[in-house]
Coordinates of C-alpha atoms and ligand atoms in Angstrom, one line a residue:
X1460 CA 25.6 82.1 161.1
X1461 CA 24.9 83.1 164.9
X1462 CA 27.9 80.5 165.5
X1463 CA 31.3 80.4 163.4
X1464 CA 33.9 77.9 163.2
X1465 CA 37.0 78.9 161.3
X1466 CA 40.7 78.8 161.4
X1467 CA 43.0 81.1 162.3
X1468 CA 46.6 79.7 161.4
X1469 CA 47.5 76.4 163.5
X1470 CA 44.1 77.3 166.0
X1471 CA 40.3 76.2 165.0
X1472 CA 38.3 79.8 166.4
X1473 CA 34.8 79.3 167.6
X1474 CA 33.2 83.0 167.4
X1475 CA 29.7 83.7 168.9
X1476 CA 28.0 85.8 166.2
X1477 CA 25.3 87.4 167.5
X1478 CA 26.2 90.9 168.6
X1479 CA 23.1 92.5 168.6
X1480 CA 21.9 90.4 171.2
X1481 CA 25.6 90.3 172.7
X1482 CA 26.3 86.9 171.1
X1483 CA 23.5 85.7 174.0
X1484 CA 23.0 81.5 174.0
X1485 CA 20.2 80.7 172.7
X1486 CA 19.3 77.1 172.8
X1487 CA 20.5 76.7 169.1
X1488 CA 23.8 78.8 169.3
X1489 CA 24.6 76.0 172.3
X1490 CA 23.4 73.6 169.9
X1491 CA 26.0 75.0 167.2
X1492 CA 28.7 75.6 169.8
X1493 CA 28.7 71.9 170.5
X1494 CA 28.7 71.0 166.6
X1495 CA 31.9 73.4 166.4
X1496 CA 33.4 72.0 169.5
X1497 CA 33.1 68.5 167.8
X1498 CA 34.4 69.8 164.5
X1499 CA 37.4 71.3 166.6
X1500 CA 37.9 68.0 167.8
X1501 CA 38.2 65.9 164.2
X1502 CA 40.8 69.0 163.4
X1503 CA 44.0 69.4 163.2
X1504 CA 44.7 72.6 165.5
X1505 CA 46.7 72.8 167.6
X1506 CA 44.6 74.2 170.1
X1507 CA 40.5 76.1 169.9
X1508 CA 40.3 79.5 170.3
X1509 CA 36.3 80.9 171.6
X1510 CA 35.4 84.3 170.9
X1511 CA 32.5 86.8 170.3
X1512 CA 31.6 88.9 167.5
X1513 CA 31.8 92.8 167.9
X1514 CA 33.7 95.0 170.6
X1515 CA 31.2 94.6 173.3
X1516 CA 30.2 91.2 174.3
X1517 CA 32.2 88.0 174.6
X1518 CA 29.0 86.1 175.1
X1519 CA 26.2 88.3 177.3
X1520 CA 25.2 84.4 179.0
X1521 CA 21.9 82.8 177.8
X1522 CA 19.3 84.0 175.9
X1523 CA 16.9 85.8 177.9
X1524 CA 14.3 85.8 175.5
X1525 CA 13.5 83.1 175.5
X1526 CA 13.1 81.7 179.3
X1527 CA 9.6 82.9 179.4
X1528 CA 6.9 79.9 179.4
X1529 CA 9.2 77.5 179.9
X1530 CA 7.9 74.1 181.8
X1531 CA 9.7 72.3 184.4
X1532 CA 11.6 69.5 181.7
X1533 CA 11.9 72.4 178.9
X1534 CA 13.8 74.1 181.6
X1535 CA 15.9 71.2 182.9
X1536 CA 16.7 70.5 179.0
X1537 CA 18.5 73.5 178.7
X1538 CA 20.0 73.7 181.5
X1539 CA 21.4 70.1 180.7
X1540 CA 22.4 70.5 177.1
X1541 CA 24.0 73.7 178.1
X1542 CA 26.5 72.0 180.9
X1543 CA 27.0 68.8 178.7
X1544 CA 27.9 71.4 176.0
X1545 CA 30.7 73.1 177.7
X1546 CA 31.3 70.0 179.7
X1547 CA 32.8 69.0 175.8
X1548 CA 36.0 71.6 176.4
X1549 CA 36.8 68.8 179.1
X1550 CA 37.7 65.9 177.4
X1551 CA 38.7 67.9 174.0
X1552 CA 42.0 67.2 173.3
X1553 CA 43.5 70.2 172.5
X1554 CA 43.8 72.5 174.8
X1555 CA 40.9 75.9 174.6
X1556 CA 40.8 79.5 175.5
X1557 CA 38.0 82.1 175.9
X1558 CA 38.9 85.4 174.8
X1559 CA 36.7 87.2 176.2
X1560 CA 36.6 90.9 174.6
X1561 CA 34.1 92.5 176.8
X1562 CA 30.8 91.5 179.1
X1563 CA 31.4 87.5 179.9
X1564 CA 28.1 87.5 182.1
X1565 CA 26.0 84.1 183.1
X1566 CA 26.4 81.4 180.3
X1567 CA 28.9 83.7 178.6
X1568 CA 31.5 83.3 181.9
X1569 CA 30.4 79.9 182.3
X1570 CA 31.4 79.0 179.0
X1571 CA 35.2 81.0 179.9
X1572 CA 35.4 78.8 183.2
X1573 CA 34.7 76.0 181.0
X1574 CA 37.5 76.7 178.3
X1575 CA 41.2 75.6 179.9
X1576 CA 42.2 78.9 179.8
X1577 CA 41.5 82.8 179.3
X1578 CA 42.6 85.9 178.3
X1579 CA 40.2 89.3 178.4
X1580 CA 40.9 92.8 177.5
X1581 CA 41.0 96.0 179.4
X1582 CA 37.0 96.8 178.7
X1583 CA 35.9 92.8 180.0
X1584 CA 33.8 93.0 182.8
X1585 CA 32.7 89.3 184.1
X1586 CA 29.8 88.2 186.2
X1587 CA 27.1 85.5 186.7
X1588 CA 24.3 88.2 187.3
X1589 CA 21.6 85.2 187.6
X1590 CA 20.7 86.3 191.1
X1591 CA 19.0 89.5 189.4
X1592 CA 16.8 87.4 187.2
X1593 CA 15.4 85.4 190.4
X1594 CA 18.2 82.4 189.0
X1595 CA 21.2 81.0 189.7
X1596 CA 24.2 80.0 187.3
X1597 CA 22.7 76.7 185.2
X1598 CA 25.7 75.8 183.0
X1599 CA 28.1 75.1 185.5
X1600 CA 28.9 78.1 187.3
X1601 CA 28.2 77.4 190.6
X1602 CA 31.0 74.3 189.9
X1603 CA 33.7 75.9 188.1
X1604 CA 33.9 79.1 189.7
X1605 CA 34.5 77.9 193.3
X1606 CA 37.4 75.8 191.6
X1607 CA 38.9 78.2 189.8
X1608 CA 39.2 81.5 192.2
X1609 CA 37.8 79.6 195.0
X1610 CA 34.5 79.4 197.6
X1611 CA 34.6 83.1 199.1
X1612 CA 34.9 84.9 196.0
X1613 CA 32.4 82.3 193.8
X1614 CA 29.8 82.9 196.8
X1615 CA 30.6 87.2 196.4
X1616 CA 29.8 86.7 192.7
X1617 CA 27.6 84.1 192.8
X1618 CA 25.1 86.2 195.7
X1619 CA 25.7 89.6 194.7
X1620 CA 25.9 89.5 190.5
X1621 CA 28.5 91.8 190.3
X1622 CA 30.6 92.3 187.4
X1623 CA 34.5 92.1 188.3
X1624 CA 36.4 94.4 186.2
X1625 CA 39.5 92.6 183.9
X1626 CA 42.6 93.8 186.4
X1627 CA 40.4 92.3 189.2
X1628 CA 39.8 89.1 187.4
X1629 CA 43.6 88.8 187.1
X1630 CA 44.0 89.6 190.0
X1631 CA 41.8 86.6 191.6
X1632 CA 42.8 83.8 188.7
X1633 CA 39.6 84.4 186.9
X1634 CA 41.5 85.3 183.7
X1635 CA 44.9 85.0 182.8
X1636 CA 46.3 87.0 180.7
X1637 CA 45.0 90.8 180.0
X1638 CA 45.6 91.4 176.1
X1639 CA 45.2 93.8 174.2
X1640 CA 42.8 94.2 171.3
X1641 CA 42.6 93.1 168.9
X1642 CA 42.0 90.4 171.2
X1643 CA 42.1 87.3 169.1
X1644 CA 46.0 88.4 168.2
X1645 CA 46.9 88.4 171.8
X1646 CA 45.1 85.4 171.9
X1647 CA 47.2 83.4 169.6
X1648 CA 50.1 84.9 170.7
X1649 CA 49.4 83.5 174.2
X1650 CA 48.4 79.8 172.8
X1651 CA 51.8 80.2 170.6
X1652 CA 53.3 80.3 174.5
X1653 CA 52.5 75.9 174.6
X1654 CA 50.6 74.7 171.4
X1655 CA 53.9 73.7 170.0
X1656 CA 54.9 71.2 173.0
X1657 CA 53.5 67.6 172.5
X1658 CA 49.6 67.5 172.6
X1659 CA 49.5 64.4 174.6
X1660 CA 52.0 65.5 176.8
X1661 CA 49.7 68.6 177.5
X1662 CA 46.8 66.8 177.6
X1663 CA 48.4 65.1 180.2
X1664 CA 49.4 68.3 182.7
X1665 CA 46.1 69.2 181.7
X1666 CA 44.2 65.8 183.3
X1667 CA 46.2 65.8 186.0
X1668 CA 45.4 69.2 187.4
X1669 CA 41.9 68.8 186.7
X1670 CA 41.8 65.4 188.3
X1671 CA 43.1 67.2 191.3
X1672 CA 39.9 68.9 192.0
X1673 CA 38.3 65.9 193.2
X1674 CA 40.7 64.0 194.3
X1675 CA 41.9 63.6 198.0
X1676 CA 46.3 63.7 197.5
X1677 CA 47.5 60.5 197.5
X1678 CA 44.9 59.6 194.9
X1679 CA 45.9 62.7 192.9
X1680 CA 49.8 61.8 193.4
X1681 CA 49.1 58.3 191.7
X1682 CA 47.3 60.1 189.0
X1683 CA 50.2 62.0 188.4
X1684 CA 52.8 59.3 188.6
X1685 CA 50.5 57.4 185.9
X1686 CA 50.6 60.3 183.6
X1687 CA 53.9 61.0 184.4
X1688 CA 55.3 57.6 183.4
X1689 CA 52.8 57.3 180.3
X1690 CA 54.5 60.9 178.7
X1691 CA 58.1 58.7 179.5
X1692 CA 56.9 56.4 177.4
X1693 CA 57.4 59.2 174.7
X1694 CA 59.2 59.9 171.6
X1695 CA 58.9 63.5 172.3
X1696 CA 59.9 62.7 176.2
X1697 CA 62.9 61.4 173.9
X1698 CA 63.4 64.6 172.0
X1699 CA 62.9 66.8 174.8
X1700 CA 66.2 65.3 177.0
X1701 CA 67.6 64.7 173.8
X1702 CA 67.6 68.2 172.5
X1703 CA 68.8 69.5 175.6
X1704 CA 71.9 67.9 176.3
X1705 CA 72.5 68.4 172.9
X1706 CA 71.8 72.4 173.1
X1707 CA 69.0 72.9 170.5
X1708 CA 65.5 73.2 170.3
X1709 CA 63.6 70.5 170.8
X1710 CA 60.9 69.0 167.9
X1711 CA 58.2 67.6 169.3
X1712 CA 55.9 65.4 166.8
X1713 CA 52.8 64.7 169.2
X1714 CA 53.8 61.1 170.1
Ligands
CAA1345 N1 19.7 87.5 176.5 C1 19.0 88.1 175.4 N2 19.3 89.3 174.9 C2 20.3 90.0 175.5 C3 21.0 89.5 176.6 C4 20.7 88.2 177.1 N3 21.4 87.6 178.0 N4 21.9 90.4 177.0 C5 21.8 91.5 176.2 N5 20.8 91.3 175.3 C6 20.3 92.2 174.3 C7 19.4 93.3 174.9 O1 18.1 92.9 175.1 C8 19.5 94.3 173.8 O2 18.7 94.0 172.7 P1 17.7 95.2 172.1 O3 18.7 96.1 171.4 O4 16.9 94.4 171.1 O5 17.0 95.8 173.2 C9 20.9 94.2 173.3 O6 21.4 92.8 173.6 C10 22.0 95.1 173.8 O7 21.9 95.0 175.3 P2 21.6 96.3 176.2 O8 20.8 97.4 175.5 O9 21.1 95.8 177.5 O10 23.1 96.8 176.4 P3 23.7 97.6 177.6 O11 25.1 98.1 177.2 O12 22.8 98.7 178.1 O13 23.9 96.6 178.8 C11 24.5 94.4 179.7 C12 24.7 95.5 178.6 C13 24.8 95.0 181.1 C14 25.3 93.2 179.4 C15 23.0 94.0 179.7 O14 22.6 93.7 178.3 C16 22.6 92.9 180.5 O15 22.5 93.0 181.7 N6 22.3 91.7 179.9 C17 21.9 90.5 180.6 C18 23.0 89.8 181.3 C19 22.5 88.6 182.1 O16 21.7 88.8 182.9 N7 23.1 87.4 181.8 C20 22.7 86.2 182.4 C21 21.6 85.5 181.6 S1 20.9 84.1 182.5 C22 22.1 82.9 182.3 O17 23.1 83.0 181.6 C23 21.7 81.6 182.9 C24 22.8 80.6 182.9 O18 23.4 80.2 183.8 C25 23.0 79.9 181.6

């Protein structure tokens, strides 16, 4: 299967299986990473773990082969199902994170941004080399990028292809954490850091930084103050001042 879903203890893991093509997208891998995204979603995990197969590639971006011949809609498709694809990590409501063990390039990066967080190892290297191909990034790139390590460095990447090295990625909020392989392990061990707080109450901080994006401050501010009253309205809002004042650790049971 070029696309696996399984679990790995409390987290559903989506890995790209394709390594002898660097676990490139083809236009059915998207296809099954959306299906897997959606079975994530009817799961009970705690949070989705994307990775690809092998010691090389996390995901080497789209599929290469098979851009040739393409007409003007066949080529607007794709770009379309692959951005409505990732754009499914959004409103999942468990929280995801790329690990991204090796080249992240094009799709395979965009599909990182797209994921709430990351994690990479020491031999990642992370690009969106579309510029050498006569393209630019088509599954969101030129969006998520800019937001996450801001307009300078998106426009450095973006015009010059270059691959950032993993310590550099850090170092700009591309990734972060820098684990070490195997890469899945440090993975979980990083999730294991909030996917036993209260999934609403995470889907909440979650919303409300991402709202902030597009959102001029006072507008953001009321977003918060709506999210912040809603996760009052909590039992696990209950538990968490409860277990507090009573010195122990709190139980949180996701409502
Ligand atoms: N699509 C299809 N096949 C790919 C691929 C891709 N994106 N990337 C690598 N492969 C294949 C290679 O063709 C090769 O296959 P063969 O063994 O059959 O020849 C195999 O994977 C191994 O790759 P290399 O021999 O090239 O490995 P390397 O170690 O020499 O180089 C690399 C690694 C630098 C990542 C190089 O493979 C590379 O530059 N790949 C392309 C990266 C790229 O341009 N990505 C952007 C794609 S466009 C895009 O993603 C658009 C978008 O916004 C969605």
């Amino acid at each position: 299967m070029p696309v696996e879903f399984t679990r790995v203890e409390e987290f559903a893991l989506i890995t790209l299986n394709r390594p002898e093509a660097l676990n490139a997208l083809s236009v059915q891998v998207v296809k099954d990473i959306g299906a897997a995204i959606d079975a994530a979603a009817g799961s009970d995990a705690r949070a989705l773990l994307v990775t690809g197969a092998g010691d090389k590639a996390f995901c080497a971006g789209a599929d290469i082969s098979e851009f040739m011949g393409r007409n003007i809609v066949e080529a607007m498709a794709a770009t379309e199902l692959g951005q409505k694809t990732f754009a499914k990590l959004d409103s999942l409501t468990i929280p995801s994170v790329a690990v991204i063990n090796g080249y992240a390039l094009g799709g395979g990066l965009e599909l990182a941004t797209a994921c709430t967080l990351r994690v990479a190892t020491a031999n990642a290297r992370l690009g969106v080399p579309e510029i050498k191909l006569g393209l630019i990034p088509g599954y969101g790139g030129t969006q998520r990028l800019p937001r996450l390590v801001g307009q300078g460095r998106a426009l450095d990447m973006v015009m010059t292809g270059r691959m950032v090295a993993a310590e550099e990625a850090l170092s700009m909020g591309l990734i972060n954490r820098l684990v070490e392989t195997p890469a899945v392990a440090g993975a979980i061990a990083y999730a294991r850091e909030f996917a036993a707080f209260s999934l609403p109450v995470l889907r909440y901080g979650r919303e409300a930084v991402m709202r902030a994006d597009n959102t001029a401050l006072a507008e953001g501010l009321s977003i918060e103050r709506d999210l912040n009253t809603l996760a009052f309205q909590g039992e696990d809002a209950t538990e968490g001042a409860n277990a507090f004042l009573e010195k122990r650790a709190p139980e949180f049971k996701d409502r």
